[in-house]
Amino acid sequence: MTLRAGREFLAIPGPTTIPDEVLRAMHRPATDIYSPAMNGMTLQLQADISRLFASSGRTYIYIGNGHGAWEAALTNVLSRGDKVLVLESGLFAAGWGKAAAGLGADVEVLPGDWQRAVRPAEVEARLRADTAGEIKAILVVQVDTASGVVNDIAAIGAAIKAAGHQALFMVDAVAALGCVEFQMDAWGVDVAMSAAQKGLMGPPGLGFVVANARARAVHDTANMRTPYWDWTAREGEQHYQKYAGTPPIHLLWALREALDMIFAEGLPAVFRRHELLAGAVSRAVEIWASGGGLRFSIPDPAQRSRTVTNVVLADGYSADALRAYCSDNCGVVLGVGLGALTGKAFRIAHMGHVNAPMVLGTLSVIEMALAALNIPHGPGGVQAAIRYLADAVPAT
Ligand SMILES: *Cc1c(COP(=O)(O)O)cnc(C)c1O
């Protein structure tokens, strides 16, 4: 209707906006998957993914989404009956834990809630209590896309070290990789995973797992291994062995282009862009929240993700009505509330291929919807976002 002509704008936390360059990179005929050039492309992609994780470990590229990479990570290092500690901070770590339970692990959840990050001191205390060393792996997400929280992976890694515990530290970086810093080796992470369609700006369909030497050694005796996900099988020399079958060449070309774009911009610049755009979103929501009709899902600003912002409406107001207004009238698609926040919250994604006009435009459309739907909100949220960016990006 009225104002939605032209391209729809996706402000959902995955899949995210795919750059035209990445779309174009796929528009070509299939080629010989056995050629040295294609095998070389996979080797280079594996090296570049390891670089994104800041890891000297081995990278495995899967045809699969994040759920696939979850299963790949778990089956390669666990044995049936192993105790796994899940650090709850929203929907996603719990989801990964459910996958582990379904595969035959004995899952324990360290309870958290949807309003705050995992507390490293609680992790350390739980691990110290495990004097028999029963816990074999610890699962956590860096950014929980459902709650909008960012966990301090470095601090959790330090807590595990302080407890002197030997469990594998496994981290989900799906909604964070390529947007915020990740230092796999320096933070003591043993297994990390991600997927292509969020910060990495690609089409859905690729998942990544990186394993350090410790995890690779545990793999040798893991009995949850299955033929398709298995690391050993995928370490073969032949190109098709690296994918347990036909390599997903068009998705690889897309990934190649996306990584080239990220490295051309420079990782520090990419991180800074995400920080600034998240700051702009924060300023706007803060001002709107002063009107009483909405609030941040994560009260502590330091624990809010720089890739997605979760906004909860006051009782009596429908987030789905707000989302529908933005989508139907303006072509801006916001993320839905998940879990207990279904219908009560909406999410603004600001990850991957995002820039100032995309984010300021999205904020303007939300402010327009708040006004049209008579949801009480402080005026001038967008103005505050503009002021913040103008101060942060001075004229030279
Ligand atoms: C999106 C997401 C997943 C799941 O990824 P899919 O590709 O949808 O399977 C897992 N973890 C986090 C943190 C996510 O944001």
CSV table of C-alpha atoms and ligand atoms in Angstrom, one decimal:
chain,number,residue,atom,x,y,z
A,1,MET,CA,0.0,0.0,0.0
A,2,THR,CA,0.8,3.7,0.1
A,3,LEU,CA,4.5,4.0,0.8
A,4,ARG,CA,5.8,0.6,0.1
A,5,ALA,CA,6.8,0.8,-3.5
A,6,GLY,CA,10.2,-0.6,-4.4
A,7,ARG,CA,12.5,-3.0,-2.7
A,8,GLU,CA,11.3,-4.5,0.6
A,9,PHE,CA,13.7,-3.8,3.4
A,10,LEU,CA,14.5,-6.8,5.7
A,11,ALA,CA,15.4,-5.7,9.2
A,12,ILE,CA,15.0,-9.2,10.6
A,13,PRO,CA,17.9,-11.1,12.3
A,14,GLY,CA,18.4,-13.6,9.4
A,15,PRO,CA,18.4,-13.9,6.6
A,16,THR,CA,19.7,-10.4,6.3
A,17,THR,CA,20.1,-8.1,3.3
A,18,ILE,CA,22.2,-9.8,0.6
A,19,PRO,CA,24.4,-7.3,-1.2
A,20,ASP,CA,23.9,-7.1,-5.0
A,21,GLU,CA,27.6,-8.1,-5.4
A,22,VAL,CA,26.9,-11.3,-3.5
A,23,LEU,CA,23.7,-12.0,-5.5
A,24,ARG,CA,25.6,-11.4,-8.8
A,25,ALA,CA,28.4,-13.7,-7.7
A,26,MET,CA,26.0,-16.7,-7.9
A,27,HIS,CA,24.8,-15.9,-11.4
A,28,ARG,CA,27.0,-18.2,-13.4
A,29,PRO,CA,27.0,-21.7,-14.7
A,30,ALA,CA,28.0,-24.7,-12.6
A,31,THR,CA,31.6,-25.7,-13.1
A,32,ASP,CA,33.8,-28.8,-12.6
A,33,ILE,CA,33.8,-29.4,-8.9
A,34,TYR,CA,36.9,-31.5,-9.2
A,35,SER,CA,39.1,-28.8,-10.7
A,36,PRO,CA,42.1,-27.6,-8.7
A,37,ALA,CA,40.7,-24.1,-8.8
A,38,MET,CA,37.5,-25.1,-7.0
A,39,ASN,CA,39.4,-27.1,-4.4
A,40,GLY,CA,41.7,-24.2,-3.9
A,41,MET,CA,38.7,-21.9,-3.4
A,42,THR,CA,37.5,-24.1,-0.5
A,43,LEU,CA,40.9,-24.2,1.1
A,44,GLN,CA,41.0,-20.4,0.9
A,45,LEU,CA,37.5,-20.1,2.3
A,46,GLN,CA,38.4,-22.4,5.2
A,47,ALA,CA,41.5,-20.2,6.0
A,48,ASP,CA,39.4,-17.0,5.8
A,49,ILE,CA,36.7,-18.4,8.1
A,50,SER,CA,39.4,-19.3,10.6
A,51,ARG,CA,40.7,-15.8,10.3
A,52,LEU,CA,37.2,-14.4,11.1
A,53,PHE,CA,37.1,-16.5,14.2
A,54,ALA,CA,40.7,-15.5,15.0
A,55,SER,CA,41.6,-19.2,15.3
A,56,SER,CA,44.5,-21.3,14.2
A,57,GLY,CA,42.1,-24.3,14.4
A,58,ARG,CA,40.5,-26.3,11.5
A,59,THR,CA,37.4,-25.0,9.7
A,60,TYR,CA,34.7,-27.3,8.3
A,61,ILE,CA,32.1,-25.8,5.9
A,62,TYR,CA,28.7,-27.5,5.9
A,63,ILE,CA,25.7,-27.4,3.6
A,64,GLY,CA,23.3,-26.6,6.3
A,65,ASN,CA,21.9,-23.7,8.4
A,66,GLY,CA,22.9,-22.8,12.0
A,67,HIS,CA,20.9,-25.8,13.3
A,68,GLY,CA,23.0,-28.0,11.0
A,69,ALA,CA,26.3,-26.5,12.3
A,70,TRP,CA,25.0,-27.0,15.9
A,71,GLU,CA,24.6,-30.7,15.2
A,72,ALA,CA,28.0,-30.9,13.4
A,73,ALA,CA,29.7,-29.3,16.4
A,74,LEU,CA,28.0,-31.6,18.9
A,75,THR,CA,28.3,-35.0,17.1
A,76,ASN,CA,32.0,-34.6,16.4
A,77,VAL,CA,33.1,-34.2,20.1
A,78,LEU,CA,30.5,-35.8,22.3
A,79,SER,CA,29.7,-39.4,23.2
A,80,ARG,CA,26.3,-40.6,24.3
A,81,GLY,CA,25.6,-39.9,27.9
A,82,ASP,CA,28.2,-37.1,28.2
A,83,LYS,CA,27.1,-34.3,30.5
A,84,VAL,CA,26.7,-31.0,28.8
A,85,LEU,CA,26.2,-27.7,30.6
A,86,VAL,CA,24.1,-25.1,28.7
A,87,LEU,CA,24.4,-21.5,29.8
A,88,GLU,CA,20.9,-20.0,29.3
A,89,SER,CA,20.5,-16.4,28.1
A,90,GLY,CA,17.5,-16.7,25.7
A,91,LEU,CA,16.2,-19.1,23.2
A,92,PHE,CA,19.2,-20.2,21.3
A,93,ALA,CA,21.6,-21.7,23.8
A,94,ALA,CA,18.6,-23.7,25.0
A,95,GLY,CA,17.9,-24.8,21.5
A,96,TRP,CA,21.4,-26.0,21.0
A,97,GLY,CA,21.1,-27.8,24.3
A,98,LYS,CA,17.9,-29.5,23.1
A,99,ALA,CA,19.7,-30.7,20.0
A,100,ALA,CA,22.4,-32.2,22.3
A,101,ALA,CA,19.7,-33.9,24.4
A,102,GLY,CA,18.1,-35.3,21.3
A,103,LEU,CA,21.5,-36.7,20.3
A,104,GLY,CA,21.8,-38.5,23.6
A,105,ALA,CA,23.7,-36.1,25.8
A,106,ASP,CA,22.8,-35.6,29.5
A,107,VAL,CA,22.0,-31.9,29.4
A,108,GLU,CA,22.0,-29.6,32.4
A,109,VAL,CA,20.9,-25.9,32.1
A,110,LEU,CA,22.6,-23.2,34.2
A,111,PRO,CA,19.5,-21.1,34.5
A,112,GLY,CA,19.5,-17.5,33.2
A,113,ASP,CA,16.8,-15.3,32.0
A,114,TRP,CA,15.9,-13.2,29.0
A,115,GLN,CA,16.9,-9.9,30.6
A,116,ARG,CA,20.6,-10.3,31.2
A,117,ALA,CA,23.8,-12.0,30.2
A,118,VAL,CA,25.3,-15.2,31.5
A,119,ARG,CA,27.2,-14.5,34.8
A,120,PRO,CA,30.7,-15.8,34.6
A,121,ALA,CA,31.0,-16.2,38.4
A,122,GLU,CA,28.0,-18.6,38.3
A,123,VAL,CA,29.7,-20.6,35.6
A,124,GLU,CA,32.9,-20.8,37.7
A,125,ALA,CA,31.0,-21.9,40.8
A,126,ARG,CA,29.1,-24.7,38.9
A,127,LEU,CA,32.4,-25.9,37.4
A,128,ARG,CA,34.2,-25.9,40.8
A,129,ALA,CA,31.4,-28.0,42.2
A,130,ASP,CA,32.0,-30.6,39.5
A,131,THR,CA,34.9,-32.1,41.3
A,132,ALA,CA,34.5,-35.4,39.4
A,133,GLY,CA,34.9,-33.7,36.0
A,134,GLU,CA,31.6,-35.0,34.7
A,135,ILE,CA,30.8,-32.0,32.5
A,136,LYS,CA,32.3,-32.6,29.1
A,137,ALA,CA,31.2,-29.5,27.2
A,138,ILE,CA,29.8,-26.0,27.9
A,139,LEU,CA,27.5,-24.5,25.4
A,140,VAL,CA,26.8,-20.7,25.1
A,141,VAL,CA,25.8,-18.2,22.5
A,142,GLN,CA,27.7,-15.0,22.0
A,143,VAL,CA,24.6,-13.1,20.9
A,144,ASP,CA,21.2,-14.5,21.7
A,145,THR,CA,19.1,-13.3,18.9
A,146,ALA,CA,15.9,-13.9,20.8
A,147,SER,CA,16.6,-11.9,23.9
A,148,GLY,CA,19.0,-9.4,22.3
A,149,VAL,CA,21.7,-10.1,24.8
A,150,VAL,CA,25.5,-10.3,24.2
A,151,ASN,CA,27.4,-12.6,26.5
A,152,ASP,CA,31.0,-11.9,27.5
A,153,ILE,CA,32.7,-14.9,25.9
A,154,ALA,CA,36.2,-13.8,27.1
A,155,ALA,CA,35.0,-13.6,30.7
A,156,ILE,CA,33.3,-16.9,30.5
A,157,GLY,CA,36.4,-18.5,29.1
A,158,ALA,CA,38.4,-16.9,31.9
A,159,ALA,CA,35.9,-18.4,34.4
A,160,ILE,CA,36.4,-21.8,33.0
A,161,LYS,CA,40.1,-21.4,33.2
A,162,ALA,CA,39.9,-20.1,36.8
A,163,ALA,CA,37.9,-23.2,37.8
A,164,GLY,CA,40.6,-25.4,36.2
A,165,HIS,CA,37.9,-27.4,34.4
A,166,GLN,CA,38.6,-29.5,31.3
A,167,ALA,CA,35.2,-29.3,29.6
A,168,LEU,CA,35.2,-28.2,26.0
A,169,PHE,CA,34.1,-24.6,25.6
A,170,MET,CA,31.7,-24.4,22.7
A,171,VAL,CA,30.3,-21.1,21.4
A,172,ASP,CA,27.5,-20.2,18.9
A,173,ALA,CA,28.6,-17.1,17.0
A,174,VAL,CA,25.8,-17.2,14.4
A,175,ALA,CA,24.4,-13.7,15.1
A,176,ALA,CA,27.8,-12.1,15.8
A,177,LEU,CA,30.5,-13.3,13.5
A,178,GLY,CA,31.7,-10.6,11.1
A,179,CYS,CA,29.9,-7.9,13.2
A,180,VAL,CA,31.6,-7.9,16.6
A,181,GLU,CA,34.9,-9.2,17.7
A,182,PHE,CA,35.5,-12.9,18.1
A,183,GLN,CA,38.9,-14.2,19.5
A,184,MET,CA,38.6,-17.9,19.5
A,185,ASP,CA,42.1,-18.8,20.6
A,186,ALA,CA,42.6,-15.9,22.9
A,187,TRP,CA,39.3,-16.5,24.7
A,188,GLY,CA,40.0,-20.2,25.2
A,189,VAL,CA,37.1,-21.4,22.9
A,190,ASP,CA,37.5,-25.0,21.7
A,191,VAL,CA,34.7,-25.2,19.2
A,192,ALA,CA,32.9,-22.3,17.5
A,193,MET,CA,30.2,-22.3,14.9
A,194,SER,CA,28.3,-19.9,12.7
A,195,ALA,CA,26.2,-19.6,9.5
A,196,ALA,CA,26.3,-17.6,6.4
A,197,GLN,CA,23.0,-15.7,6.4
A,198,LYS,CA,23.4,-13.2,9.2
A,199,GLY,CA,26.5,-11.0,9.7
A,200,LEU,CA,28.1,-12.7,6.7
A,201,MET,CA,25.5,-11.4,4.3
A,202,GLY,CA,25.1,-14.6,2.4
A,203,PRO,CA,22.2,-16.7,1.3
A,204,PRO,CA,21.1,-19.3,3.9
A,205,GLY,CA,22.6,-22.7,3.3
A,206,LEU,CA,26.1,-22.7,4.7
A,207,GLY,CA,27.2,-23.4,8.3
A,208,PHE,CA,30.7,-23.3,9.7
A,209,VAL,CA,32.4,-25.1,12.6
A,210,VAL,CA,36.0,-24.4,13.8
A,211,ALA,CA,37.8,-26.8,16.1
A,212,ASN,CA,41.0,-26.3,18.0
A,213,ALA,CA,43.6,-29.1,18.5
A,214,ARG,CA,42.0,-30.0,21.9
A,215,ALA,CA,38.6,-30.5,20.3
A,216,ARG,CA,40.1,-32.3,17.4
A,217,ALA,CA,41.7,-34.8,19.8
A,218,VAL,CA,38.5,-35.4,21.7
A,219,HIS,CA,36.9,-36.1,18.3
A,220,ASP,CA,39.0,-39.2,17.8
A,221,THR,CA,37.1,-41.1,20.6
A,222,ALA,CA,33.6,-39.4,20.3
A,223,ASN,CA,30.9,-41.9,19.6
A,224,MET,CA,28.1,-39.5,18.5
A,225,ARG,CA,29.9,-39.2,15.1
A,226,THR,CA,27.7,-39.7,12.0
A,227,PRO,CA,28.9,-40.1,8.4
A,228,TYR,CA,27.6,-36.7,7.1
A,229,TRP,CA,29.0,-34.4,9.7
A,230,ASP,CA,32.2,-36.3,10.5
A,231,TRP,CA,35.3,-34.2,10.6
A,232,THR,CA,37.7,-37.1,9.8
A,233,ALA,CA,35.8,-37.9,6.6
A,234,ARG,CA,35.8,-34.3,5.6
A,235,GLU,CA,39.6,-34.0,5.9
A,236,GLY,CA,40.1,-35.9,2.7
A,237,GLU,CA,42.1,-34.4,-0.1
A,238,GLN,CA,39.4,-34.5,-2.7
A,239,HIS,CA,37.1,-31.5,-3.1
A,240,TYR,CA,33.9,-33.6,-2.7
A,241,GLN,CA,35.2,-35.2,0.5
A,242,LYS,CA,35.3,-31.8,2.2
A,243,TYR,CA,31.4,-31.6,1.7
A,244,ALA,CA,30.6,-35.3,2.0
A,245,GLY,CA,29.3,-35.0,-1.5
A,246,THR,CA,28.7,-32.3,-4.1
A,247,PRO,CA,30.2,-29.0,-3.1
A,248,PRO,CA,27.6,-26.1,-2.9
A,249,ILE,CA,29.6,-24.1,-5.5
A,250,HIS,CA,27.1,-21.2,-5.9
A,251,LEU,CA,26.9,-20.7,-2.2
A,252,LEU,CA,30.7,-20.8,-2.1
A,253,TRP,CA,31.0,-18.1,-4.8
A,254,ALA,CA,28.5,-16.0,-2.7
A,255,LEU,CA,30.5,-16.5,0.4
A,256,ARG,CA,33.8,-15.7,-1.4
A,257,GLU,CA,32.3,-12.3,-2.5
A,258,ALA,CA,30.9,-11.5,0.9
A,259,LEU,CA,34.2,-12.2,2.7
A,260,ASP,CA,36.0,-10.1,0.0
A,261,MET,CA,33.7,-7.3,0.9
A,262,ILE,CA,34.3,-7.7,4.6
A,263,PHE,CA,38.0,-7.8,4.3
A,264,ALA,CA,38.1,-4.9,1.8
A,265,GLU,CA,36.2,-2.7,4.3
A,266,GLY,CA,38.5,-4.1,7.0
A,267,LEU,CA,37.3,-5.9,10.1
A,268,PRO,CA,37.9,-3.0,12.5
A,269,ALA,CA,35.8,-0.7,10.3
A,270,VAL,CA,33.1,-3.4,10.0
A,271,PHE,CA,33.0,-3.7,13.8
A,272,ARG,CA,32.9,0.1,14.2
A,273,ARG,CA,30.1,0.4,11.7
A,274,HIS,CA,28.0,-2.1,13.7
A,275,GLU,CA,28.9,-0.3,17.0
A,276,LEU,CA,27.8,3.1,15.6
A,277,LEU,CA,24.5,1.8,14.1
A,278,ALA,CA,23.7,-0.1,17.3
A,279,GLY,CA,24.3,3.1,19.2
A,280,ALA,CA,21.9,4.9,16.9
A,281,VAL,CA,19.2,2.3,17.5
A,282,SER,CA,19.8,2.4,21.3
A,283,ARG,CA,19.4,6.2,21.4
A,284,ALA,CA,16.1,6.1,19.5
A,285,VAL,CA,14.7,3.3,21.7
A,286,GLU,CA,15.8,5.0,24.9
A,287,ILE,CA,13.9,8.2,23.9
A,288,TRP,CA,10.8,6.2,22.8
A,289,ALA,CA,10.9,4.2,26.1
A,290,SER,CA,10.6,7.5,28.1
A,291,GLY,CA,7.0,7.6,27.0
A,292,GLY,CA,6.1,4.4,28.8
A,293,GLY,CA,4.7,2.3,25.9
A,294,LEU,CA,7.8,0.2,25.4
A,295,ARG,CA,11.1,-0.8,26.9
A,296,PHE,CA,14.4,-2.6,26.0
A,297,SER,CA,14.3,-6.3,26.7
A,298,ILE,CA,17.9,-6.0,28.1
A,299,PRO,CA,18.0,-3.2,30.8
A,300,ASP,CA,21.8,-3.0,31.0
A,301,PRO,CA,23.1,-1.1,28.0
A,302,ALA,CA,26.5,-2.9,28.2
A,303,GLN,CA,24.7,-6.3,27.8
A,304,ARG,CA,22.8,-5.3,24.6
A,305,SER,CA,23.9,-6.8,21.4
A,306,ARG,CA,25.4,-4.6,18.6
A,307,THR,CA,23.6,-6.8,16.0
A,308,VAL,CA,20.0,-6.9,17.1
A,309,THR,CA,17.8,-4.9,19.5
A,310,ASN,CA,14.8,-6.4,21.1
A,311,VAL,CA,12.0,-4.0,22.1
A,312,VAL,CA,9.1,-5.1,24.4
A,313,LEU,CA,5.8,-3.2,24.2
A,314,ALA,CA,3.7,-2.4,27.3
A,315,ASP,CA,0.7,-4.5,28.1
A,316,GLY,CA,-2.2,-3.7,25.9
A,317,TYR,CA,-0.1,-2.9,22.8
A,318,SER,CA,0.5,-5.4,20.0
A,319,ALA,CA,4.0,-5.8,18.6
A,320,ASP,CA,2.4,-7.7,15.7
A,321,ALA,CA,0.2,-4.8,14.8
A,322,LEU,CA,3.3,-2.6,14.8
A,323,ARG,CA,5.2,-5.0,12.6
A,324,ALA,CA,2.2,-5.3,10.2
A,325,TYR,CA,2.0,-1.5,10.0
A,326,CYS,CA,5.7,-1.2,9.1
A,327,SER,CA,5.5,-4.0,6.6
A,328,ASP,CA,2.2,-3.3,4.9
A,329,ASN,CA,2.6,0.5,4.6
A,330,CYS,CA,6.3,1.0,4.4
A,331,GLY,CA,7.9,-2.3,3.2
A,332,VAL,CA,10.1,-2.6,6.3
A,333,VAL,CA,10.1,-6.1,7.8
A,334,LEU,CA,10.9,-6.3,11.6
A,335,GLY,CA,11.7,-9.4,13.5
A,336,VAL,CA,9.0,-11.2,15.6
A,337,GLY,CA,9.2,-11.6,19.3
A,338,LEU,CA,10.1,-15.2,20.3
A,339,GLY,CA,9.2,-17.5,23.1
A,340,ALA,CA,7.5,-15.7,26.0
A,341,LEU,CA,7.8,-12.5,24.0
A,342,THR,CA,5.7,-13.7,21.1
A,343,GLY,CA,3.3,-10.9,20.1
A,344,LYS,CA,4.8,-8.6,22.8
A,345,ALA,CA,8.2,-7.7,21.3
A,346,PHE,CA,9.7,-6.8,18.0
A,347,ARG,CA,13.3,-7.0,17.0
A,348,ILE,CA,15.3,-4.6,14.9
A,349,ALA,CA,18.3,-6.3,13.2
A,350,HIS,CA,21.3,-4.2,12.4
A,351,MET,CA,23.8,-6.9,11.3
A,352,GLY,CA,25.7,-7.5,8.1
A,353,HIS,CA,24.9,-5.3,5.0
A,354,VAL,CA,23.6,-2.3,6.9
A,355,ASN,CA,24.4,1.4,6.7
A,356,ALA,CA,23.2,4.7,8.0
A,357,PRO,CA,20.3,5.2,5.6
A,358,MET,CA,19.0,1.7,6.2
A,359,VAL,CA,19.1,2.0,9.9
A,360,LEU,CA,17.9,5.6,10.1
A,361,GLY,CA,15.1,4.8,7.6
A,362,THR,CA,14.0,1.8,9.7
A,363,LEU,CA,14.0,3.8,12.9
A,364,SER,CA,11.9,6.5,11.1
A,365,VAL,CA,9.4,4.0,10.0
A,366,ILE,CA,9.1,2.5,13.5
A,367,GLU,CA,8.6,6.0,14.9
A,368,MET,CA,5.9,6.6,12.3
A,369,ALA,CA,4.2,3.4,13.3
A,370,LEU,CA,4.3,4.3,17.0
A,371,ALA,CA,2.6,7.5,16.2
A,372,ALA,CA,0.0,6.0,13.8
A,373,LEU,CA,-0.9,3.2,16.4
A,374,ASN,CA,-1.0,5.7,19.3
A,375,ILE,CA,1.6,3.7,21.3
A,376,PRO,CA,2.9,6.1,24.0
A,377,HIS,CA,6.5,7.0,23.2
A,378,GLY,CA,8.9,9.8,23.9
A,379,PRO,CA,9.1,12.1,20.8
A,380,GLY,CA,12.3,12.6,18.9
A,381,GLY,CA,13.9,9.1,18.9
A,382,VAL,CA,15.1,9.4,15.4
A,383,GLN,CA,16.4,12.9,16.1
A,384,ALA,CA,18.4,11.5,19.0
A,385,ALA,CA,19.8,8.8,16.8
A,386,ILE,CA,20.9,11.4,14.2
A,387,ARG,CA,22.5,13.5,17.0
A,388,TYR,CA,24.4,10.5,18.2
A,389,LEU,CA,25.8,9.7,14.8
A,390,ALA,CA,26.6,13.3,14.0
A,391,ASP,CA,28.7,13.5,17.2
A,392,ALA,CA,30.3,10.1,16.5
A,393,VAL,CA,31.1,10.9,12.9
A,394,PRO,CA,32.4,14.5,12.9
A,395,ALA,CA,33.1,16.4,9.7
A,396,THR,CA,36.8,16.4,8.9
B,1,LIG,C1,19.7,-17.8,13.7
B,1,LIG,C2,20.4,-18.4,14.8
B,1,LIG,C3,20.6,-19.8,14.9
B,1,LIG,C4,20.0,-20.8,14.0
B,1,LIG,O1,20.4,-20.6,12.7
B,1,LIG,P1,19.5,-21.2,11.5
B,1,LIG,O2,20.4,-20.9,10.3
B,1,LIG,O3,18.2,-20.5,11.5
B,1,LIG,O4,19.4,-22.7,11.8
B,1,LIG,C5,21.4,-20.3,15.9
B,1,LIG,N1,21.9,-19.5,16.9
B,1,LIG,C6,21.8,-18.1,16.8
B,1,LIG,C7,22.4,-17.3,17.9
B,1,LIG,C8,21.0,-17.6,15.8
B,1,LIG,O5,20.8,-16.2,15.8
